[in-house]
Short mmCIF file of C-alpha atoms in Angstrom, two decimals:
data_model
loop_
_atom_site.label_atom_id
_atom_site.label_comp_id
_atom_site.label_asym_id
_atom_site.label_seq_id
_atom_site.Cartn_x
_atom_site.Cartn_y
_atom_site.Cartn_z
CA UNK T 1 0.00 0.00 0.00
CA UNK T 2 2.37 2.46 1.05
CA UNK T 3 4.68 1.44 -1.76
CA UNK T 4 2.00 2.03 -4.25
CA UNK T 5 1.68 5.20 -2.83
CA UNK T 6 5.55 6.19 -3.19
CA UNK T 7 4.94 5.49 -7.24
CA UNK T 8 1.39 7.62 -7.71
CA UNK T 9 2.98 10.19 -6.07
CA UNK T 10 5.12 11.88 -9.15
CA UNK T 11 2.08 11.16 -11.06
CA UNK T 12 -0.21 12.89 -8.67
CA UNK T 13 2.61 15.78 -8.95
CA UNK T 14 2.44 16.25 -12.41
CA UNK T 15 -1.45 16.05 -12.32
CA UNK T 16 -0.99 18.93 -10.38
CA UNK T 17 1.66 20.86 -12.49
CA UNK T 18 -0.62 20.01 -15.76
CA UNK T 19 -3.48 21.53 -13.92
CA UNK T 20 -1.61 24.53 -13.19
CA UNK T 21 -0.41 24.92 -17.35
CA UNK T 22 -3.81 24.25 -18.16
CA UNK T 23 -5.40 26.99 -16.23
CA UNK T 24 -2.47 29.57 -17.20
CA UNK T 25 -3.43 28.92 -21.03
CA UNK T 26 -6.56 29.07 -20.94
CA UNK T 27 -6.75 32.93 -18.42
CA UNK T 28 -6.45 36.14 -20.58
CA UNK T 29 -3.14 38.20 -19.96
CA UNK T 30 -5.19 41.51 -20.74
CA UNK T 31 -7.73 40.95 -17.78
CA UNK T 32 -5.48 41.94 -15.18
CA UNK T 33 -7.68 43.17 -12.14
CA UNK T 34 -8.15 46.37 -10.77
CA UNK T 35 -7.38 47.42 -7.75
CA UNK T 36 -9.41 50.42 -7.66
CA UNK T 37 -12.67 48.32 -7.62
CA UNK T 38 -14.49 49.05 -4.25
CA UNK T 39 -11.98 52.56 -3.50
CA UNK T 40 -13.33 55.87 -4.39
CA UNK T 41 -13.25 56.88 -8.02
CA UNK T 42 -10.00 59.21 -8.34
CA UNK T 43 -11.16 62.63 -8.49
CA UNK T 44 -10.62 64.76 -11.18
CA UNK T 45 -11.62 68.20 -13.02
CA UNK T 46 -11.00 68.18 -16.73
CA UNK T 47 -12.39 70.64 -19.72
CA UNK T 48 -15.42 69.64 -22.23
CA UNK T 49 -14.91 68.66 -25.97
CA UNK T 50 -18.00 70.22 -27.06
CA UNK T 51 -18.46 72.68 -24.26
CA UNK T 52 -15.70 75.11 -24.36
CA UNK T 53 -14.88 76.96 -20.75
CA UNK T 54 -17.04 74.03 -19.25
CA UNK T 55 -15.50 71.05 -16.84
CA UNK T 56 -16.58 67.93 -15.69
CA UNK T 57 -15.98 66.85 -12.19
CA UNK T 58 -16.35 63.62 -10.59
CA UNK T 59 -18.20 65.27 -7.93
CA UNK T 60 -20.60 66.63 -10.26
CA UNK T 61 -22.12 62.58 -10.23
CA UNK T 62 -21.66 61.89 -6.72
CA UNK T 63 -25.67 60.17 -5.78
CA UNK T 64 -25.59 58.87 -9.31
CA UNK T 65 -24.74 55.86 -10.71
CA UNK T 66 -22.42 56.28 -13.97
CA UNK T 67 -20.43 55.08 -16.42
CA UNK T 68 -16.88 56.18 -17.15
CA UNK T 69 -15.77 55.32 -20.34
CA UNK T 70 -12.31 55.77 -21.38
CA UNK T 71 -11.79 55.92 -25.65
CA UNK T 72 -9.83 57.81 -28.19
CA UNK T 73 -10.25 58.11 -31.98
CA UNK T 74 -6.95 56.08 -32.81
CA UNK T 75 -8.09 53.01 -31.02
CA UNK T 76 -9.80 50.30 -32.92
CA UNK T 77 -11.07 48.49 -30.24
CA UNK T 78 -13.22 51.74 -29.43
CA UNK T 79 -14.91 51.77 -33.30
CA UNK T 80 -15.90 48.14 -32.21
CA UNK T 81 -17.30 49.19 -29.02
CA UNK T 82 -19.07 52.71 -30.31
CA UNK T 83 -22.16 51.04 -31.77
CA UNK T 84 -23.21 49.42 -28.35
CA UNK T 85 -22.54 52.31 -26.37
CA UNK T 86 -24.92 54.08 -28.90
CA UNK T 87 -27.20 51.53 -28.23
CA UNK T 88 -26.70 51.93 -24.25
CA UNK T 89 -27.31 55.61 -24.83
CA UNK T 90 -31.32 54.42 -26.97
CA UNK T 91 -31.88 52.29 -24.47
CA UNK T 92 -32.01 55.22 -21.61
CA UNK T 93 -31.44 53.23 -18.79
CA UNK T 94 -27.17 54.37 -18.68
CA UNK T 95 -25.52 57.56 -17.73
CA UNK T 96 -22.10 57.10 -19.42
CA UNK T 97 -19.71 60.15 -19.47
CA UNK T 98 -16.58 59.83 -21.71
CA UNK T 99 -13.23 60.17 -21.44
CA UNK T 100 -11.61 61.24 -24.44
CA UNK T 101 -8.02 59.48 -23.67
CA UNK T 102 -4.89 61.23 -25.15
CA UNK T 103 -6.46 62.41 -28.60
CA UNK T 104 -7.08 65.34 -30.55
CA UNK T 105 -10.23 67.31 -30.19
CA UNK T 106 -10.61 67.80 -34.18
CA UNK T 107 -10.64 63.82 -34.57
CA UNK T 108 -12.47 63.20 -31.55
CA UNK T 109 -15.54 65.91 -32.24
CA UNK T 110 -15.69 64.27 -36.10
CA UNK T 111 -15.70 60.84 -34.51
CA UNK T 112 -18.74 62.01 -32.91
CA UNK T 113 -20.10 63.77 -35.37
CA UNK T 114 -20.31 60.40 -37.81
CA UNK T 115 -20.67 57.90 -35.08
CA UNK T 116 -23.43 59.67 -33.06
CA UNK T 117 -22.60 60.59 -29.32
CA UNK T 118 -23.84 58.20 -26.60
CA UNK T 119 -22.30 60.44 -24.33
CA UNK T 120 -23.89 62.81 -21.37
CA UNK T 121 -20.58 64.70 -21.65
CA UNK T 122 -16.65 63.93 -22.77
CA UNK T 123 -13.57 65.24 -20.36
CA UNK T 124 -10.18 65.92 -22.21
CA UNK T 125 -7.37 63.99 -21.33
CA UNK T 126 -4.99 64.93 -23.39
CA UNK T 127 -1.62 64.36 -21.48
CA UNK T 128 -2.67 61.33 -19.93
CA UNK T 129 -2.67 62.04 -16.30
CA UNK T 130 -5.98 61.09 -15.32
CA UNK T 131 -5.54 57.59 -17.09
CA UNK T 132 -3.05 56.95 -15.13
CA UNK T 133 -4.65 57.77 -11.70
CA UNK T 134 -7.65 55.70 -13.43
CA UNK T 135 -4.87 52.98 -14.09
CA UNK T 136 -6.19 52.72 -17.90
CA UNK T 137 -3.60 50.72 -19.77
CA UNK T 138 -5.36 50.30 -23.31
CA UNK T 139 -8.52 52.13 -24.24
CA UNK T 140 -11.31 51.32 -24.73
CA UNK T 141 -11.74 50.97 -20.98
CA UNK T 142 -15.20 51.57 -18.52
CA UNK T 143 -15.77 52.11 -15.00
CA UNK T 144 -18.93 51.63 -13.30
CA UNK T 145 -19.33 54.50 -10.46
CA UNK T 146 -21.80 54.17 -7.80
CA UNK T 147 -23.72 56.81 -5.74
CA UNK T 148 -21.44 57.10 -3.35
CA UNK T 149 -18.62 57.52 -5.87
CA UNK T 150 -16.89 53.92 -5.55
CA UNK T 151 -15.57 52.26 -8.64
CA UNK T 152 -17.61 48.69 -8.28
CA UNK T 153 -16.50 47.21 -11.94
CA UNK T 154 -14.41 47.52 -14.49
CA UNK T 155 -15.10 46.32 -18.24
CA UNK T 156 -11.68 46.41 -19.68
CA UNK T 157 -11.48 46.31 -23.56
CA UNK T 158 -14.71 47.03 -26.19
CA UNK T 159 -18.40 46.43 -24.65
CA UNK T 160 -20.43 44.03 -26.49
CA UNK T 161 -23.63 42.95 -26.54
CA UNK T 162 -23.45 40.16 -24.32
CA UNK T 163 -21.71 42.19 -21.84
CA UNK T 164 -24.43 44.87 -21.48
CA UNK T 165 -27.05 42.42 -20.79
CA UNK T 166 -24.93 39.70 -18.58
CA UNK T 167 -22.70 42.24 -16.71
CA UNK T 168 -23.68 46.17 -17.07
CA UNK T 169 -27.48 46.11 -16.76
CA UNK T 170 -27.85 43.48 -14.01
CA UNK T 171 -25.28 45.73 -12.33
CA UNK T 172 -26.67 49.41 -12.67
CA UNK T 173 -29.83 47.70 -11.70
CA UNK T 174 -28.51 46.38 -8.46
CA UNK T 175 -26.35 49.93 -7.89
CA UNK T 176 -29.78 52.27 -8.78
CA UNK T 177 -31.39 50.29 -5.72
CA UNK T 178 -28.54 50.98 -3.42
CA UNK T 179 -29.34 53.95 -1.24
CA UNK D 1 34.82 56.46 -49.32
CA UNK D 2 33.06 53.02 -49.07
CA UNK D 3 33.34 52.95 -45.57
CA UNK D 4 32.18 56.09 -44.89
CA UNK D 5 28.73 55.49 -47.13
CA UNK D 6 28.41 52.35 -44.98
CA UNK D 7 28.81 54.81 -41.66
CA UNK D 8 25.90 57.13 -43.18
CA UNK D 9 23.61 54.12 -44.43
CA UNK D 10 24.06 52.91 -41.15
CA UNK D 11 23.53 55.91 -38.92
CA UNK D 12 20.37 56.59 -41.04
CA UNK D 13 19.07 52.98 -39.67
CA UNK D 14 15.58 53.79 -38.09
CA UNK D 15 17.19 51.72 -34.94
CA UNK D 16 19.59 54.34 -34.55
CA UNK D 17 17.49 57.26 -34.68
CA UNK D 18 15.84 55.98 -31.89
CA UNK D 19 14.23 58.62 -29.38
CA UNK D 20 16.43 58.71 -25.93
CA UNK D 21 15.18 60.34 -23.45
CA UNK D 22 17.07 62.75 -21.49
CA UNK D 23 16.43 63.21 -17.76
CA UNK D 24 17.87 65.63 -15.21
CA UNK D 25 18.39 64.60 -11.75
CA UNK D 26 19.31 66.55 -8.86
CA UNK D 27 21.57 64.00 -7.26
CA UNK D 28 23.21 60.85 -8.45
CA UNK D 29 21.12 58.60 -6.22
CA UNK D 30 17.76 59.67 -7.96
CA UNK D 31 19.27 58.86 -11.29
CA UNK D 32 19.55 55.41 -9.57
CA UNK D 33 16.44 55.08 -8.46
CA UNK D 34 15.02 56.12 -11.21
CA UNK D 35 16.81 53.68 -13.22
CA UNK D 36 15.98 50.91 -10.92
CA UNK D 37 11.91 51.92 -10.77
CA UNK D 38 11.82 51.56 -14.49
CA UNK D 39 13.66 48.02 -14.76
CA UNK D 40 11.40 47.04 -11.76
CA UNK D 41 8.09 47.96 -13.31
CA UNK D 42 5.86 46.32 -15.96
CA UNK D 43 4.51 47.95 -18.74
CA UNK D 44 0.79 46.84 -19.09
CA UNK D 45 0.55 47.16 -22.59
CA UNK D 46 3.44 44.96 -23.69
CA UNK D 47 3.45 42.83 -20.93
CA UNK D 48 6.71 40.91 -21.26
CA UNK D 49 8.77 44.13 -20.97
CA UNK D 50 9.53 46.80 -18.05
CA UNK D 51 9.19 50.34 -18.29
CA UNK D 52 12.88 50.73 -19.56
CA UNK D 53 12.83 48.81 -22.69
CA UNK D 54 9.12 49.66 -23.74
CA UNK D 55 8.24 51.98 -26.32
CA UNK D 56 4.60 51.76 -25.96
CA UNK D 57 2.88 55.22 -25.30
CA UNK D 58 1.54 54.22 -21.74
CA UNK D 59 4.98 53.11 -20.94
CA UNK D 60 6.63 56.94 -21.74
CA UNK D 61 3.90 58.02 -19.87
CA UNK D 62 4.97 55.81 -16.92
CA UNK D 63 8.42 56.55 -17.05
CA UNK D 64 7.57 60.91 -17.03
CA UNK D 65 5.67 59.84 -14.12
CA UNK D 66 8.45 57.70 -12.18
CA UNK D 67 10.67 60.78 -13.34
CA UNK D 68 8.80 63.36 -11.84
CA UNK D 69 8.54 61.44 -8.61
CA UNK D 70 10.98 60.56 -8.08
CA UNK D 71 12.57 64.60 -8.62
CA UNK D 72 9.96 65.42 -5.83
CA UNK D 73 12.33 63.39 -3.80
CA UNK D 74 9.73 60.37 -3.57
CA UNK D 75 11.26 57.00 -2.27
CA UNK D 76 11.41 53.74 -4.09
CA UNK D 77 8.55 52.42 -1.81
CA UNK D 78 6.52 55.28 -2.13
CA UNK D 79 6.92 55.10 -6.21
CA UNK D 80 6.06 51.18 -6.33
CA UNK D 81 3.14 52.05 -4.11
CA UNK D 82 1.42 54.25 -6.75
CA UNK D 83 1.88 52.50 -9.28
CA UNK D 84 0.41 49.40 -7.29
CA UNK D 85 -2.44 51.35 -5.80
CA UNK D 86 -3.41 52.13 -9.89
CA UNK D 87 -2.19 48.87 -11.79
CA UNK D 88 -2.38 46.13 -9.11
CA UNK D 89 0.71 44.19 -8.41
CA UNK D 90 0.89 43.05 -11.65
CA UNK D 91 2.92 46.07 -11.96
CA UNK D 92 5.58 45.09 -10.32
CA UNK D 93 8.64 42.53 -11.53
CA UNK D 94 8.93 41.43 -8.04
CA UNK D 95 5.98 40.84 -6.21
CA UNK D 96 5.87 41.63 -2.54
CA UNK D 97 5.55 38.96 0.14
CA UNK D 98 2.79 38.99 1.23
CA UNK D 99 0.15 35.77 2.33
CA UNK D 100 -1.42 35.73 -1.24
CA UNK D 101 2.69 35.54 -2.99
CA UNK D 102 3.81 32.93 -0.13
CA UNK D 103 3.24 30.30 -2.41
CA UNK D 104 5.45 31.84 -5.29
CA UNK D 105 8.19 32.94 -2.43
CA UNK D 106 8.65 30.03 -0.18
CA UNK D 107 7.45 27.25 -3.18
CA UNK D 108 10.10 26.65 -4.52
CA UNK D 109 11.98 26.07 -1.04
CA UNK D 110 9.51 24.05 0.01
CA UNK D 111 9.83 21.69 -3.60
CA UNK D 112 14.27 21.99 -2.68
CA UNK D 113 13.73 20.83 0.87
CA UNK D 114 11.13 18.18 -0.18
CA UNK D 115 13.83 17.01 -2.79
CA UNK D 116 16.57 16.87 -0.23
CA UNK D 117 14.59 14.74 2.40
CA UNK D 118 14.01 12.01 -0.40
CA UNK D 119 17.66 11.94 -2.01
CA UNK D 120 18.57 12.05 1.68
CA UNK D 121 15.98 8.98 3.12
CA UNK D 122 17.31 7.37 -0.48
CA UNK D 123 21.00 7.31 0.63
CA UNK D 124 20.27 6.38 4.21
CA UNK D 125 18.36 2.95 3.11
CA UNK D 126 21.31 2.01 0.96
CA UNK D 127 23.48 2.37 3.48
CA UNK D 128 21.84 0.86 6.00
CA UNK D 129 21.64 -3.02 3.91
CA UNK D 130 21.68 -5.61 6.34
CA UNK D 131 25.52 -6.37 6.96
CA UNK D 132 26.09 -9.99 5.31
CA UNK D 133 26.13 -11.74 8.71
CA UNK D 134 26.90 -15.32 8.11
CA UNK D 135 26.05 -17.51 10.68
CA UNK D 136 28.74 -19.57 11.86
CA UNK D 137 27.06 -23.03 10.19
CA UNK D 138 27.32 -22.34 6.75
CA UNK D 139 31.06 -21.05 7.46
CA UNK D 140 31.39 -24.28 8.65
CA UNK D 141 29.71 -26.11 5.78
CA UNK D 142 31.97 -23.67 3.14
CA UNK D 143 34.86 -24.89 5.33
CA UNK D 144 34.04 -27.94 4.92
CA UNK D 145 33.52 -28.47 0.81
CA UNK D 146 36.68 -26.26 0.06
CA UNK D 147 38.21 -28.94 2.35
CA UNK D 148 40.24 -25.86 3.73
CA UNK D 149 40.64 -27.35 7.33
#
């Protein structure tokens, strides 16, 4: 018996070690957590695309639930991603400001202008900074805020269909009946 | 003349036209850090290289940020703790210890040790073969058919 048990054992090891590989493979590199779901969304003031003189500040939303949506007009992944936030915007039940993400406000304003806008408002980035605090690696990136201004998910790359009825609805739903 | 076409051709490479930054430091020791922070951290968008050898935009954006920092007279710690406190410890090269990286710290230790204890139990039973006793008897009997008396 306990000899048999000597001889499973480097099998039982590389069951283990196999099991390991296999779950490495098969996890995406790009989903790497963030540590800024359940702290306060970093506060920030920035300028308006289409508003000039105007800001947006994160404690403009505070007692709403939003959705911060980080893009740019030379990312592809955002294109992808642009019709379903238009339909987000139809189907009246998200707030989602934007985050225009180290662009230019001539190619950002035309995006809009032949995509359509599904946005309440867009901030400027245009150095960068607030990514960072936001710890956006690759656009197109989006935050869920709730009412007391706590980051409680983020969708890293584009938002698809399945994702706004399996993940983003359920969720704004549950945050909306949050006090 | 040849040679000297070769040294244009070559210094018109697009390697060697390369964009290197220039930093100023105050002291000698913040040009250290700072050159440590950067080999230390990941760059998220190319995720097999640090901060030093990336050219990716977030990663120039990283390094301005580690620069400034660390000219504010920020320590190492405090540096690695931003960046953590935005990226997650996937950030960093070297992950802290910490309960959830004990595994990753102390495994391979813990694999050495096991090792030694079965090379070592391994040795000890070979050693430890029964002497070949023979009981007086058979000497006898040996003795006896090699008519050795």
């Amino acid at each position: 018996m306990n000899k048999k048990l000597v001889y499973l054992a480097p099998l039982i090891l590389l069951a283990v070690m196999m099991w390991f590989l296999v779950r490495g493979l098969s996890l995406n590199p790009r989903d790497v957590p963030s540590p800024l779901v359940g702290k306060p969304a970093p506060e920030f003031t920035l300028p308006l695309l289409n508003q000039p003189g105007k800001t947006f500040s994160t404690k403009d939303k505070l007692g709403q639930v939003w959705l911060f949506n980080v893009w740019a007009s030379w990312c592809s992944g955002c294109r992808t991603e642009h019709e379903n936030l238009v339909y987000m915007k139809r189907t009246g039940r998200f707030d989602i400001v934007g985050m225009d993400y180290k662009d230019h406000d001539a190619d950002a304003k035309n995006w809009l202008n032949t995509l359509g806008n599904p946005y309440e408002m867009v901030a400027v980035d245009r150095q960068g900074d607030v990514g960072i605090d936001w710890g956006v690696y690759g656009v197109p990136e989006t935050f869920v805020v709730d009412k007391k201004g706590i980051i409680r998910y983020k969708y890293t790359g584009p938002i698809t269909p399945e994702g706004i009825n399996n993940i983003l609805l359920p969720l704004v739903e549950k945050l909306e009946a949050e006090s | 003349m040849k040679k000297a076409l070769l040294l244009l051709l070559l210094l018109m490479a697009p390697g060697a036209q390369a964009a290197i930054e220039t930093h100023q430091f105050d002291t000698p020791e913040q040009e250290a850090h700072y050159e440590k922070l950067i080999k230390e951290l990941r760059c998220l968008v190319c995720q097999n290289q640090n901060l030093a050898d990336s050219n990716a935009d977030l990663a120039k954006d990283l390094r301005r940020q580690t620069y400034e920092q660390v000219k504010k007279g920020k320590t190492e710690d405090q540096v690695v703790d931003y960046m953590v406190a935005r990226y997650g410890d996937f950030v960093r090269y070297k992950p802290a210890f910490k309960p959830l990286t004990w595994a990753l710290w102390l495994g391979p230790f813990v694999i050495l040790a096991f090792g030694l204890i079965v090379l070592m139990r391994f040795v000890r039973s070979r050693q430890t073969e029964p002497d070949n006793e023979i009981d007086e008897e058979k000497l006898k009997k040996a003795r006896e058919l090699l008519g050795d008396n």
